[in-house]
C-alpha cells in the first residue's frame, strides 16, 4: 500500500512511462513540406508559379471543413483576433467585452487596436462568458463581444447571439481552443460575425505558429485580407507566371500578418487527422470524467447547445473540502510529480494576470484617462476568481493515450487527495 507521495521521494504512479507526443505529424506532412521546399514559392507574396498557393488551398480546405464562406489564414491567433476586431469596426476608445478567464491575447488584442477591454465574469460550470453578466456590462461605448470557448467547453452561443443582436454589437467567436467542436450541429467559429482560430504548437490543429479568421460576410473577409497583407488582396485572375499575385488596392492600410506556405501546407495535411484525434480525446475524457467524478472532482461542463466537444485542455475542479486545507497549486505540483505530466491551475483572471499589464507599454498611453480605463485594478470578479483557485488542467496530448493512461491520472489524483494533508504542512 502506498504510504507516500512522489513529491516527498516515494515512487510515482507513472514510473517514467512517456505520454503521447505533441504535435504528431500527419502521414502526408513530410511530403507536403518537401513540396513547398522545392516549389520556389515560400510566401503568398512570392512570384506566381501558375499553381494555387498552399495558403489558398488550406483556406479552402478549412472553410469547407467548417462550413463557412471565407477563411483568411494569419500568422497567429493573435493576428486573427486583431484583424477581426478592426474588420468589425472596433477602434480607439471603443469598449470590447471579453471573459475574465482566458489567455492574455483576449485582452491584449483589444488594447492593440486602441480599444478598451471590459472584463466580464464567467459561468462557474463552463468557465465561459456569462451571458447575463455580458448584457449587464454593455454601455454606449460597447462595440463588440469576444466570446472564448475555453479548454473543452463551448459558451452559450444562443444567449450571446441574442445579446449581441439586441444591442447591435459585433460578436467575435474565439475558437482557438475548439477546432472541430460543434454547437447545434454546426462548427464552432461559425456563429459570430467572425470566428478566429490559433494554430499554435499547443493547439489540436497545429503548424507551430499560425491562425485563421473565418466569416460568411464577404465585406468583412475582404477587410481582413487587407489588414493581414499590408493592404493587399489576392488577385482573383491569374496574373501570369513570375508576376505578383497580391494586388495593391489602396482600399485599407494593413500589416504583414500572413501565414507562410510551409505552415499552410502542414495545416492541410494535419487537418486530415483532426476528427479522428478529437474522437480519441472525447472517449478518454468521458472515462476520466467518470473516474475523477468518483473521487469528488468536478469536470468542466459545456453549454447545453453543445453537440460535440473537443479538448484543448482537460479541466476539473478539486473538491471543496480539499481546497479548504490545501491550495490547488500544491495539488497540481503533487499530481505532476506522480505522472510526469504537467498539471496546473487554469488561467488566472486576466485582471490579475502578470501577462496583462498595459502600464508596461507606453504605446497604450494614447490620451488623457485612457490608461485609467484599461487599468486592471478596478476588477474583482468572483466566479473567475473561484474557478482559478479550484480548477486544474492538463494538455490534450495526454488524452491521445489509452484507458490505462486515464486510470493512471485518476490514481495520481486519488493518491494525492488521500495524502493531501501532508501538502498543507
PDB file of N, CA, C and O in Angstrom, residues 70 332 357:
ATOM      1  N   UNK A  70     -15.752  32.036 -45.985  1.00  0.00           N
ATOM      2  CA  UNK A  70     -14.432  32.623 -46.208  1.00  0.00           C
ATOM      3  C   UNK A  70     -13.490  32.261 -45.063  1.00  0.00           C
ATOM      4  O   UNK A  70     -13.879  32.330 -43.896  1.00  0.00           O
ATOM      5  N   UNK A 332      -1.534  20.478  -7.716  1.00  0.00           N
ATOM      6  CA  UNK A 332      -1.019  20.388  -9.081  1.00  0.00           C
ATOM      7  C   UNK A 332       0.425  19.906  -9.107  1.00  0.00           C
ATOM      8  O   UNK A 332       0.797  19.052  -9.914  1.00  0.00           O
ATOM      9  N   UNK A 357      -0.607  43.834 -18.414  1.00  0.00           N
ATOM     10  CA  UNK A 357      -0.077  44.993 -17.697  1.00  0.00           C
ATOM     11  C   UNK A 357       0.075  46.156 -18.673  1.00  0.00           C
ATOM     12  O   UNK A 357       1.177  46.452 -19.151  1.00  0.00           O
TER      13      UNK A 357
END
